[in-house]
């Protein structure tokens, strides 16, 4: 008796293996932080097409921009990244990326972005705006 040959098709892999969403969300956050709205909108569309939760995406945006605001504060107070990492209890890579990205923004702009995230989050949770629309509008408005 010979065993039947089993073939694994690309569709089988796509069904069984989900990519790590954290990798993709950080690419999206980098595009937003870098001011590349076209890429950020394209990436957000991809997240939505993969049925990722807009609430999750907004929570990641809030987390990242909170880190950027903290890094900006530490920079302005001349606190080095190594010390900031201990104070914020964050991984050195996260601290390094946050310090680099925060240099692209003024404190005022980071506060405004963080407030905008809060307002869109509240409007999503109270049903004033569809979550997907909030994501697109957030990117266009920062």
PDB file of C-alpha atoms in Angstrom:
ATOM      1  CA  UNK A   1       0.000   0.000   0.000  1.00  0.00           C
ATOM      2  CA  UNK A   2       1.344   3.357  -0.902  1.00  0.00           C
ATOM      3  CA  UNK A   3       0.333   6.351   1.124  1.00  0.00           C
ATOM      4  CA  UNK A   4      -1.515   9.069  -0.711  1.00  0.00           C
ATOM      5  CA  UNK A   5       0.594  12.142  -1.326  1.00  0.00           C
ATOM      6  CA  UNK A   6      -0.557  15.121   0.678  1.00  0.00           C
ATOM      7  CA  UNK A   7      -0.109  18.552  -0.800  1.00  0.00           C
ATOM      8  CA  UNK A   8      -0.173  21.678   1.267  1.00  0.00           C
ATOM      9  CA  UNK A   9      -1.610  24.612  -0.604  1.00  0.00           C
ATOM     10  CA  UNK A  10      -1.119  28.321   0.102  1.00  0.00           C
ATOM     11  CA  UNK A  11      -4.779  28.579   1.123  1.00  0.00           C
ATOM     12  CA  UNK A  12      -4.223  25.896   3.775  1.00  0.00           C
ATOM     13  CA  UNK A  13      -1.390  27.916   5.276  1.00  0.00           C
ATOM     14  CA  UNK A  14      -3.396  31.149   5.186  1.00  0.00           C
ATOM     15  CA  UNK A  15      -6.269  29.476   7.025  1.00  0.00           C
ATOM     16  CA  UNK A  16      -4.103  27.860   9.696  1.00  0.00           C
ATOM     17  CA  UNK A  17      -1.374  30.441  10.247  1.00  0.00           C
ATOM     18  CA  UNK A  18      -2.194  33.960  11.236  1.00  0.00           C
ATOM     19  CA  UNK A  19       0.560  36.558  11.007  1.00  0.00           C
ATOM     20  CA  UNK A  20       1.675  38.205  14.225  1.00  0.00           C
ATOM     21  CA  UNK A  21      -0.594  41.289  14.430  1.00  0.00           C
ATOM     22  CA  UNK A  22       1.822  43.150  16.691  1.00  0.00           C
ATOM     23  CA  UNK A  23       4.370  43.291  13.867  1.00  0.00           C
ATOM     24  CA  UNK A  24       1.843  44.859  11.546  1.00  0.00           C
ATOM     25  CA  UNK A  25       0.464  47.303  14.087  1.00  0.00           C
ATOM     26  CA  UNK A  26       3.935  48.615  14.848  1.00  0.00           C
ATOM     27  CA  UNK A  27       4.532  49.197  11.136  1.00  0.00           C
ATOM     28  CA  UNK A  28       1.266  51.131  11.066  1.00  0.00           C
ATOM     29  CA  UNK A  29       2.194  53.145  14.138  1.00  0.00           C
ATOM     30  CA  UNK A  30       5.600  53.943  12.618  1.00  0.00           C
ATOM     31  CA  UNK A  31       3.877  55.216   9.460  1.00  0.00           C
ATOM     32  CA  UNK A  32       1.571  57.415  11.549  1.00  0.00           C
ATOM     33  CA  UNK A  33       4.395  58.691  13.750  1.00  0.00           C
ATOM     34  CA  UNK A  34       6.503  59.296  10.650  1.00  0.00           C
ATOM     35  CA  UNK A  35       3.786  61.425   9.104  1.00  0.00           C
ATOM     36  CA  UNK A  36       3.249  59.070   6.156  1.00  0.00           C
ATOM     37  CA  UNK A  37      -0.532  59.395   5.999  1.00  0.00           C
ATOM     38  CA  UNK A  38      -0.877  57.597   2.666  1.00  0.00           C
ATOM     39  CA  UNK A  39       0.907  54.505   3.954  1.00  0.00           C
ATOM     40  CA  UNK A  40      -0.868  54.721   7.325  1.00  0.00           C
ATOM     41  CA  UNK A  41      -4.291  54.815   5.619  1.00  0.00           C
ATOM     42  CA  UNK A  42      -3.346  51.848   3.446  1.00  0.00           C
ATOM     43  CA  UNK A  43      -2.143  49.867   6.473  1.00  0.00           C
ATOM     44  CA  UNK A  44      -5.272  50.718   8.489  1.00  0.00           C
ATOM     45  CA  UNK A  45      -7.396  49.497   5.575  1.00  0.00           C
ATOM     46  CA  UNK A  46      -5.415  46.249   5.684  1.00  0.00           C
ATOM     47  CA  UNK A  47      -6.043  45.853   9.421  1.00  0.00           C
ATOM     48  CA  UNK A  48      -9.768  46.425   8.918  1.00  0.00           C
ATOM     49  CA  UNK A  49      -9.903  43.971   5.994  1.00  0.00           C
ATOM     50  CA  UNK A  50      -8.303  41.355   8.290  1.00  0.00           C
ATOM     51  CA  UNK A  51     -11.113  42.047  10.779  1.00  0.00           C
ATOM     52  CA  UNK A  52      -8.768  43.400  13.436  1.00  0.00           C
ATOM     53  CA  UNK A  53     -10.640  45.279  16.107  1.00  0.00           C
ATOM     54  CA  UNK A  54     -10.619  49.064  15.667  1.00  0.00           C
ATOM     55  CA  UNK A  55     -10.727  49.271  19.461  1.00  0.00           C
ATOM     56  CA  UNK A  56      -7.511  47.245  19.661  1.00  0.00           C
ATOM     57  CA  UNK A  57      -5.916  49.461  17.019  1.00  0.00           C
ATOM     58  CA  UNK A  58      -6.896  52.591  18.934  1.00  0.00           C
ATOM     59  CA  UNK A  59      -5.560  51.134  22.183  1.00  0.00           C
ATOM     60  CA  UNK A  60      -2.215  50.506  20.465  1.00  0.00           C
ATOM     61  CA  UNK A  61      -2.202  54.059  19.107  1.00  0.00           C
ATOM     62  CA  UNK A  62      -2.910  55.409  22.577  1.00  0.00           C
ATOM     63  CA  UNK A  63      -0.130  53.269  24.051  1.00  0.00           C
ATOM     64  CA  UNK A  64       2.402  54.408  21.467  1.00  0.00           C
ATOM     65  CA  UNK A  65       1.567  58.106  21.626  1.00  0.00           C
ATOM     66  CA  UNK A  66       1.602  57.954  25.427  1.00  0.00           C
ATOM     67  CA  UNK A  67       5.143  56.538  25.116  1.00  0.00           C
ATOM     68  CA  UNK A  68       6.093  59.309  22.696  1.00  0.00           C
ATOM     69  CA  UNK A  69       4.778  61.942  25.084  1.00  0.00           C
ATOM     70  CA  UNK A  70       6.714  60.377  27.974  1.00  0.00           C
ATOM     71  CA  UNK A  71       9.877  60.220  25.839  1.00  0.00           C
ATOM     72  CA  UNK A  72       9.444  63.876  24.860  1.00  0.00           C
ATOM     73  CA  UNK A  73       9.079  64.796  28.538  1.00  0.00           C
ATOM     74  CA  UNK A  74      12.186  62.817  29.480  1.00  0.00           C
ATOM     75  CA  UNK A  75      14.159  64.413  26.643  1.00  0.00           C
ATOM     76  CA  UNK A  76      13.123  67.910  27.714  1.00  0.00           C
ATOM     77  CA  UNK A  77      14.203  67.125  31.272  1.00  0.00           C
ATOM     78  CA  UNK A  78      17.533  65.720  30.018  1.00  0.00           C
ATOM     79  CA  UNK A  79      16.789  62.241  31.345  1.00  0.00           C
ATOM     80  CA  UNK A  80      18.790  59.714  29.284  1.00  0.00           C
ATOM     81  CA  UNK A  81      17.000  56.788  27.607  1.00  0.00           C
ATOM     82  CA  UNK A  82      18.573  54.195  29.947  1.00  0.00           C
ATOM     83  CA  UNK A  83      17.126  55.966  32.990  1.00  0.00           C
ATOM     84  CA  UNK A  84      13.825  56.617  31.201  1.00  0.00           C
ATOM     85  CA  UNK A  85      13.508  52.894  30.490  1.00  0.00           C
ATOM     86  CA  UNK A  86      13.797  52.097  34.174  1.00  0.00           C
ATOM     87  CA  UNK A  87      11.351  54.846  35.170  1.00  0.00           C
ATOM     88  CA  UNK A  88       8.806  53.777  32.553  1.00  0.00           C
ATOM     89  CA  UNK A  89       9.485  50.052  33.026  1.00  0.00           C
ATOM     90  CA  UNK A  90       9.735  49.584  29.289  1.00  0.00           C
ATOM     91  CA  UNK A  91      11.933  47.454  27.083  1.00  0.00           C
ATOM     92  CA  UNK A  92      15.060  49.275  25.850  1.00  0.00           C
ATOM     93  CA  UNK A  93      13.968  48.846  22.227  1.00  0.00           C
ATOM     94  CA  UNK A  94      10.610  50.516  22.957  1.00  0.00           C
ATOM     95  CA  UNK A  95      12.395  53.364  24.719  1.00  0.00           C
ATOM     96  CA  UNK A  96      14.876  53.804  21.863  1.00  0.00           C
ATOM     97  CA  UNK A  97      12.117  53.865  19.231  1.00  0.00           C
ATOM     98  CA  UNK A  98      10.014  56.226  21.344  1.00  0.00           C
ATOM     99  CA  UNK A  99      12.884  58.676  21.854  1.00  0.00           C
ATOM    100  CA  UNK A 100      13.638  58.655  18.123  1.00  0.00           C
ATOM    101  CA  UNK A 101      10.024  59.113  17.072  1.00  0.00           C
ATOM    102  CA  UNK A 102       9.270  61.777  19.693  1.00  0.00           C
ATOM    103  CA  UNK A 103      11.937  63.994  18.126  1.00  0.00           C
ATOM    104  CA  UNK A 104       9.614  64.408  15.129  1.00  0.00           C
ATOM    105  CA  UNK A 105       6.969  66.145  17.252  1.00  0.00           C
ATOM    106  CA  UNK A 106       6.651  69.146  19.491  1.00  0.00           C
ATOM    107  CA  UNK A 107       5.198  68.579  22.946  1.00  0.00           C
ATOM    108  CA  UNK A 108       2.144  70.588  21.894  1.00  0.00           C
ATOM    109  CA  UNK A 109       1.573  68.359  18.847  1.00  0.00           C
ATOM    110  CA  UNK A 110       1.910  65.150  20.919  1.00  0.00           C
ATOM    111  CA  UNK A 111      -0.593  66.424  23.479  1.00  0.00           C
ATOM    112  CA  UNK A 112      -3.009  67.345  20.673  1.00  0.00           C
ATOM    113  CA  UNK A 113      -2.640  63.889  19.070  1.00  0.00           C
ATOM    114  CA  UNK A 114      -3.191  62.162  22.417  1.00  0.00           C
ATOM    115  CA  UNK A 115      -6.299  64.264  23.058  1.00  0.00           C
ATOM    116  CA  UNK A 116      -7.555  63.438  19.558  1.00  0.00           C
ATOM    117  CA  UNK A 117      -7.110  59.718  20.236  1.00  0.00           C
ATOM    118  CA  UNK A 118      -9.123  60.119  23.441  1.00  0.00           C
ATOM    119  CA  UNK A 119     -11.947  61.982  21.656  1.00  0.00           C
ATOM    120  CA  UNK A 120     -12.207  59.452  18.822  1.00  0.00           C
ATOM    121  CA  UNK A 121     -12.072  56.579  21.317  1.00  0.00           C
ATOM    122  CA  UNK A 122     -14.891  58.108  23.342  1.00  0.00           C
ATOM    123  CA  UNK A 123     -16.963  58.764  20.224  1.00  0.00           C
ATOM    124  CA  UNK A 124     -16.464  55.165  19.070  1.00  0.00           C
ATOM    125  CA  UNK A 125     -17.498  53.753  22.428  1.00  0.00           C
ATOM    126  CA  UNK A 126     -20.584  55.948  22.666  1.00  0.00           C
ATOM    127  CA  UNK A 127     -21.706  55.112  19.131  1.00  0.00           C
ATOM    128  CA  UNK A 128     -21.217  58.613  17.735  1.00  0.00           C
ATOM    129  CA  UNK A 129     -18.875  57.337  15.031  1.00  0.00           C
ATOM    130  CA  UNK A 130     -18.216  53.999  13.404  1.00  0.00           C
ATOM    131  CA  UNK A 131     -14.903  52.617  14.685  1.00  0.00           C
ATOM    132  CA  UNK A 132     -13.412  52.175  11.187  1.00  0.00           C
ATOM    133  CA  UNK A 133     -14.321  55.776  10.299  1.00  0.00           C
ATOM    134  CA  UNK A 134     -12.686  57.010  13.500  1.00  0.00           C
ATOM    135  CA  UNK A 135      -9.402  55.361  12.510  1.00  0.00           C
ATOM    136  CA  UNK A 136      -9.390  56.930   9.059  1.00  0.00           C
ATOM    137  CA  UNK A 137     -10.397  60.353  10.371  1.00  0.00           C
ATOM    138  CA  UNK A 138      -7.759  60.205  13.101  1.00  0.00           C
ATOM    139  CA  UNK A 139      -5.013  59.653  10.544  1.00  0.00           C
ATOM    140  CA  UNK A 140      -6.282  62.371   8.224  1.00  0.00           C
ATOM    141  CA  UNK A 141      -6.571  64.856  11.094  1.00  0.00           C
ATOM    142  CA  UNK A 142      -3.162  64.479  12.718  1.00  0.00           C
TER     143      UNK A 142
END
